[in-house]
Structure formats: C-alpha cells, structure tokens
C-alpha cells in the first residue's frame, strides 16, 4: 500500500482528532486539509517503517498550535470556550455536552494528551512521540486532566471532594 493510500485511510481518525481539538466541524476539516497538505509536501521527512498515524498526528498537532498562536497573539490559550449553540434535549445528550464543555475547559496541553490517549487510543509512548514530550509528562498531564474532569463533572467546588474526618 502506498503512502498516499495509507494517508487516505487515516482521514477519519484525523478528522475525529481535529474535531476534538478545534470543536467546530468546518475548522476541523480545514485543519485536516492543512495537515494533509503539509504532510504531503514534507513526506520526504517521514521515516518509512515508522507509524504513519503518529507522524500525521504530530503534523496536525503542530499545525493546530501554530494556528492558535497566529490567531491569538499574546492571548491566554486557556480561555473558556463558548457553549454549544444548540443544547441537547435528552439526558445522555446533556451529559455528552457537559463532558465536551469540561474537556474544552482543560488547558490545551492536558486536553491534547487526554484526546490522544483516550479518544485515539494511543499508548503513552506514542502520545509522547506525537507531542514531542517525555512519557512522564504525558502521564502527569493525563492524571491532571482526569482529575480536573472529575472535579468539573462532580459539581463540587475545587477541593470539595476531599475526605472528611469522622470521629
């Protein structure tokens, strides 16, 4: 199978990750297109025999970070994201919306690790390679992201889920 065929095969996974990063279908499609365009132009840098998926996710991650930096020079990257335009009508839909909003409120570094490990089912080693960070950093960011999600979804104030001393 050629590299081009393998890239086409990975488009659904790229779109899913881009959608989770960008939060908007049009922006996600643009990110995937930009990623594939950059990957095709830089295909000579890909080392044959390595994981093409991880390489493409690295390209996408770098494109996303570059777009954020260009769009908001000097702005804080952890600003609160806007709510969905149309609220869900069922309990399951509300829970999914709450989870989506909570994930969007995570700092970008934690959100990226969480999405790669949980959504894309990457190993810690693959996520570390994709993001260009040590495995220990992946593990600590993932633990922090999970703890923040638990806190946000529990409805308790931060630190409100501590054990009480009972006599």
mmCIF file of C-alpha atoms in Angstrom:
data_model
loop_
_atom_site.group_PDB
_atom_site.id
_atom_site.type_symbol
_atom_site.label_atom_id
_atom_site.label_comp_id
_atom_site.label_asym_id
_atom_site.label_seq_id
_atom_site.Cartn_x
_atom_site.Cartn_y
_atom_site.Cartn_z
ATOM 1 C CA UNK A 1 0.000 0.000 0.000
ATOM 2 C CA UNK A 2 1.412 3.403 -0.954
ATOM 3 C CA UNK A 3 1.877 6.277 1.489
ATOM 4 C CA UNK A 4 -0.931 8.179 -0.239
ATOM 5 C CA UNK A 5 -3.341 5.269 0.237
ATOM 6 C CA UNK A 6 -2.364 4.959 3.896
ATOM 7 C CA UNK A 7 -2.891 8.706 4.377
ATOM 8 C CA UNK A 8 -6.370 8.486 2.845
ATOM 9 C CA UNK A 9 -7.143 5.539 5.121
ATOM 10 C CA UNK A 10 -6.285 7.651 8.180
ATOM 11 C CA UNK A 11 -8.528 10.613 7.288
ATOM 12 C CA UNK A 12 -11.429 9.539 9.571
ATOM 13 C CA UNK A 13 -9.076 9.340 12.573
ATOM 14 C CA UNK A 14 -7.520 12.693 11.657
ATOM 15 C CA UNK A 15 -10.973 14.259 11.364
ATOM 16 C CA UNK A 16 -12.055 12.878 14.741
ATOM 17 C CA UNK A 17 -8.969 14.254 16.485
ATOM 18 C CA UNK A 18 -9.207 17.573 14.633
ATOM 19 C CA UNK A 19 -12.876 17.891 15.605
ATOM 20 C CA UNK A 20 -11.990 17.280 19.231
ATOM 21 C CA UNK A 21 -9.203 19.870 19.070
ATOM 22 C CA UNK A 22 -10.975 22.551 17.062
ATOM 23 C CA UNK A 23 -14.512 21.977 18.344
ATOM 24 C CA UNK A 24 -16.046 23.018 15.058
ATOM 25 C CA UNK A 25 -16.633 20.844 12.003
ATOM 26 C CA UNK A 26 -15.511 23.444 9.465
ATOM 27 C CA UNK A 27 -12.377 24.339 11.430
ATOM 28 C CA UNK A 28 -11.630 20.632 11.880
ATOM 29 C CA UNK A 29 -11.969 19.972 8.154
ATOM 30 C CA UNK A 30 -9.647 22.902 7.445
ATOM 31 C CA UNK A 31 -7.151 21.537 9.956
ATOM 32 C CA UNK A 32 -7.246 18.089 8.349
ATOM 33 C CA UNK A 33 -6.791 19.601 4.899
ATOM 34 C CA UNK A 34 -3.887 21.755 6.082
ATOM 35 C CA UNK A 35 -2.354 18.739 7.815
ATOM 36 C CA UNK A 36 -2.590 16.527 4.749
ATOM 37 C CA UNK A 37 -1.233 19.286 2.531
ATOM 38 C CA UNK A 38 1.743 19.837 4.844
ATOM 39 C CA UNK A 39 2.304 16.090 5.267
ATOM 40 C CA UNK A 40 2.287 15.546 1.514
ATOM 41 C CA UNK A 41 4.771 18.379 0.997
ATOM 42 C CA UNK A 42 7.016 17.047 3.788
ATOM 43 C CA UNK A 43 6.586 13.338 3.018
ATOM 44 C CA UNK A 44 10.319 13.079 2.385
ATOM 45 C CA UNK A 45 10.794 13.679 6.152
ATOM 46 C CA UNK A 46 8.667 10.660 7.082
ATOM 47 C CA UNK A 47 10.795 7.652 8.023
ATOM 48 C CA UNK A 48 9.437 4.583 6.262
ATOM 49 C CA UNK A 49 8.681 1.728 8.633
ATOM 50 C CA UNK A 50 7.558 4.033 11.465
ATOM 51 C CA UNK A 51 3.958 4.748 12.473
ATOM 52 C CA UNK A 52 2.416 6.994 9.794
ATOM 53 C CA UNK A 53 -0.562 7.706 12.066
ATOM 54 C CA UNK A 54 1.667 9.081 14.820
ATOM 55 C CA UNK A 55 3.604 11.158 12.285
ATOM 56 C CA UNK A 56 0.387 12.644 10.867
ATOM 57 C CA UNK A 57 -0.906 13.397 14.366
ATOM 58 C CA UNK A 58 2.367 15.178 15.113
ATOM 59 C CA UNK A 59 1.965 17.248 11.959
ATOM 60 C CA UNK A 60 -1.650 18.023 12.949
ATOM 61 C CA UNK A 61 -0.680 18.955 16.496
ATOM 62 C CA UNK A 62 1.983 21.344 15.210
ATOM 63 C CA UNK A 63 -0.432 22.873 12.681
ATOM 64 C CA UNK A 64 -3.047 23.373 15.410
ATOM 65 C CA UNK A 65 -0.584 25.033 17.799
ATOM 66 C CA UNK A 66 0.700 27.284 15.021
ATOM 67 C CA UNK A 67 -2.862 28.294 14.107
ATOM 68 C CA UNK A 68 -3.663 29.094 17.748
ATOM 69 C CA UNK A 69 -0.560 31.229 18.070
ATOM 70 C CA UNK A 70 -1.307 33.081 14.845
ATOM 71 C CA UNK A 71 -4.963 33.663 15.719
ATOM 72 C CA UNK A 72 -4.400 34.960 19.245
ATOM 73 C CA UNK A 73 -1.069 36.685 19.616
ATOM 74 C CA UNK A 74 -0.447 37.299 23.303
ATOM 75 C CA UNK A 75 -3.821 35.900 24.398
ATOM 76 C CA UNK A 76 -4.248 33.248 27.037
ATOM 77 C CA UNK A 77 -4.819 29.834 25.464
ATOM 78 C CA UNK A 78 -6.902 28.535 28.353
ATOM 79 C CA UNK A 79 -9.793 30.958 27.962
ATOM 80 C CA UNK A 80 -13.228 29.470 28.439
ATOM 81 C CA UNK A 81 -14.678 28.058 25.241
ATOM 82 C CA UNK A 82 -18.195 29.079 24.180
ATOM 83 C CA UNK A 83 -21.087 26.742 24.807
ATOM 84 C CA UNK A 84 -22.653 24.671 22.060
ATOM 85 C CA UNK A 85 -25.163 26.639 20.015
ATOM 86 C CA UNK A 86 -27.987 24.132 20.400
ATOM 87 C CA UNK A 87 -28.468 22.358 23.743
ATOM 88 C CA UNK A 88 -29.189 18.638 23.805
ATOM 89 C CA UNK A 89 -32.739 17.537 24.573
ATOM 90 C CA UNK A 90 -32.071 14.257 26.351
ATOM 91 C CA UNK A 91 -30.150 13.347 29.483
ATOM 92 C CA UNK A 92 -27.471 11.489 27.545
ATOM 93 C CA UNK A 93 -27.073 14.471 25.265
ATOM 94 C CA UNK A 94 -26.695 16.762 28.276
ATOM 95 C CA UNK A 95 -24.028 14.532 29.759
ATOM 96 C CA UNK A 96 -22.130 14.468 26.468
ATOM 97 C CA UNK A 97 -22.388 18.244 26.241
ATOM 98 C CA UNK A 98 -21.156 18.658 29.806
ATOM 99 C CA UNK A 99 -18.229 16.352 29.090
ATOM 100 C CA UNK A 100 -17.428 18.224 25.870
ATOM 101 C CA UNK A 101 -17.502 21.577 27.691
ATOM 102 C CA UNK A 102 -15.370 20.209 30.514
ATOM 103 C CA UNK A 103 -12.800 18.871 28.042
ATOM 104 C CA UNK A 104 -12.714 22.250 26.278
ATOM 105 C CA UNK A 105 -12.031 23.991 29.603
ATOM 106 C CA UNK A 106 -8.921 21.912 30.177
ATOM 107 C CA UNK A 107 -5.608 23.605 29.446
ATOM 108 C CA UNK A 108 -4.538 22.784 25.851
ATOM 109 C CA UNK A 109 -1.581 20.658 26.999
ATOM 110 C CA UNK A 110 -3.828 18.441 29.118
ATOM 111 C CA UNK A 111 -6.594 18.307 26.504
ATOM 112 C CA UNK A 112 -4.190 17.180 23.771
ATOM 113 C CA UNK A 113 -2.787 14.337 25.887
ATOM 114 C CA UNK A 114 -6.260 13.252 27.009
ATOM 115 C CA UNK A 115 -7.594 13.169 23.442
ATOM 116 C CA UNK A 116 -4.626 11.221 22.086
ATOM 117 C CA UNK A 117 -4.643 8.607 24.845
ATOM 118 C CA UNK A 118 -8.392 8.257 25.400
ATOM 119 C CA UNK A 119 -10.000 9.128 22.059
ATOM 120 C CA UNK A 120 -7.283 7.946 19.689
ATOM 121 C CA UNK A 121 -6.198 5.026 21.893
ATOM 122 C CA UNK A 122 -2.516 5.895 21.603
ATOM 123 C CA UNK A 123 -0.044 4.458 24.071
ATOM 124 C CA UNK A 124 1.804 6.845 26.364
ATOM 125 C CA UNK A 125 4.901 6.295 24.241
ATOM 126 C CA UNK A 126 3.045 7.147 21.003
ATOM 127 C CA UNK A 127 1.436 10.238 22.559
ATOM 128 C CA UNK A 128 4.824 11.366 23.871
ATOM 129 C CA UNK A 129 6.337 10.988 20.412
ATOM 130 C CA UNK A 130 3.436 12.771 18.746
ATOM 131 C CA UNK A 131 3.626 15.755 21.099
ATOM 132 C CA UNK A 132 7.409 15.733 21.434
ATOM 133 C CA UNK A 133 7.366 15.457 25.237
ATOM 134 C CA UNK A 134 8.684 12.871 27.739
ATOM 135 C CA UNK A 135 6.467 9.935 28.749
ATOM 136 C CA UNK A 136 6.426 11.152 32.361
ATOM 137 C CA UNK A 137 4.963 14.449 31.182
ATOM 138 C CA UNK A 138 2.255 12.563 29.280
ATOM 139 C CA UNK A 139 1.371 10.611 32.423
ATOM 140 C CA UNK A 140 1.272 13.675 34.688
ATOM 141 C CA UNK A 141 -0.762 15.749 32.207
ATOM 142 C CA UNK A 142 -3.195 12.874 31.750
ATOM 143 C CA UNK A 143 -3.595 12.434 35.521
ATOM 144 C CA UNK A 144 -4.202 16.176 35.962
ATOM 145 C CA UNK A 145 -6.695 16.223 33.092
ATOM 146 C CA UNK A 146 -8.649 13.283 34.510
ATOM 147 C CA UNK A 147 -8.711 14.841 37.991
ATOM 148 C CA UNK A 148 -9.913 18.201 36.609
ATOM 149 C CA UNK A 149 -12.635 16.430 34.619
ATOM 150 C CA UNK A 150 -13.768 14.532 37.732
ATOM 151 C CA UNK A 151 -13.945 17.796 39.665
ATOM 152 C CA UNK A 152 -15.781 19.697 36.925
ATOM 153 C CA UNK A 153 -18.301 16.911 36.314
ATOM 154 C CA UNK A 154 -18.948 16.199 40.004
ATOM 155 C CA UNK A 155 -20.463 19.640 40.522
ATOM 156 C CA UNK A 156 -18.335 20.163 43.628
ATOM 157 C CA UNK A 157 -16.080 23.175 44.035
ATOM 158 C CA UNK A 158 -12.360 22.515 43.512
ATOM 159 C CA UNK A 159 -11.047 20.717 46.548
ATOM 160 C CA UNK A 160 -14.620 19.970 47.651
ATOM 161 C CA UNK A 161 -14.287 16.227 47.122
ATOM 162 C CA UNK A 162 -11.794 15.727 49.951
ATOM 163 C CA UNK A 163 -12.484 13.156 52.626
ATOM 164 C CA UNK A 164 -13.944 14.416 55.884
ATOM 165 C CA UNK A 165 -12.618 13.332 59.258
ATOM 166 C CA UNK A 166 -15.258 11.395 61.135
ATOM 167 C CA UNK A 167 -14.948 10.799 64.911
#
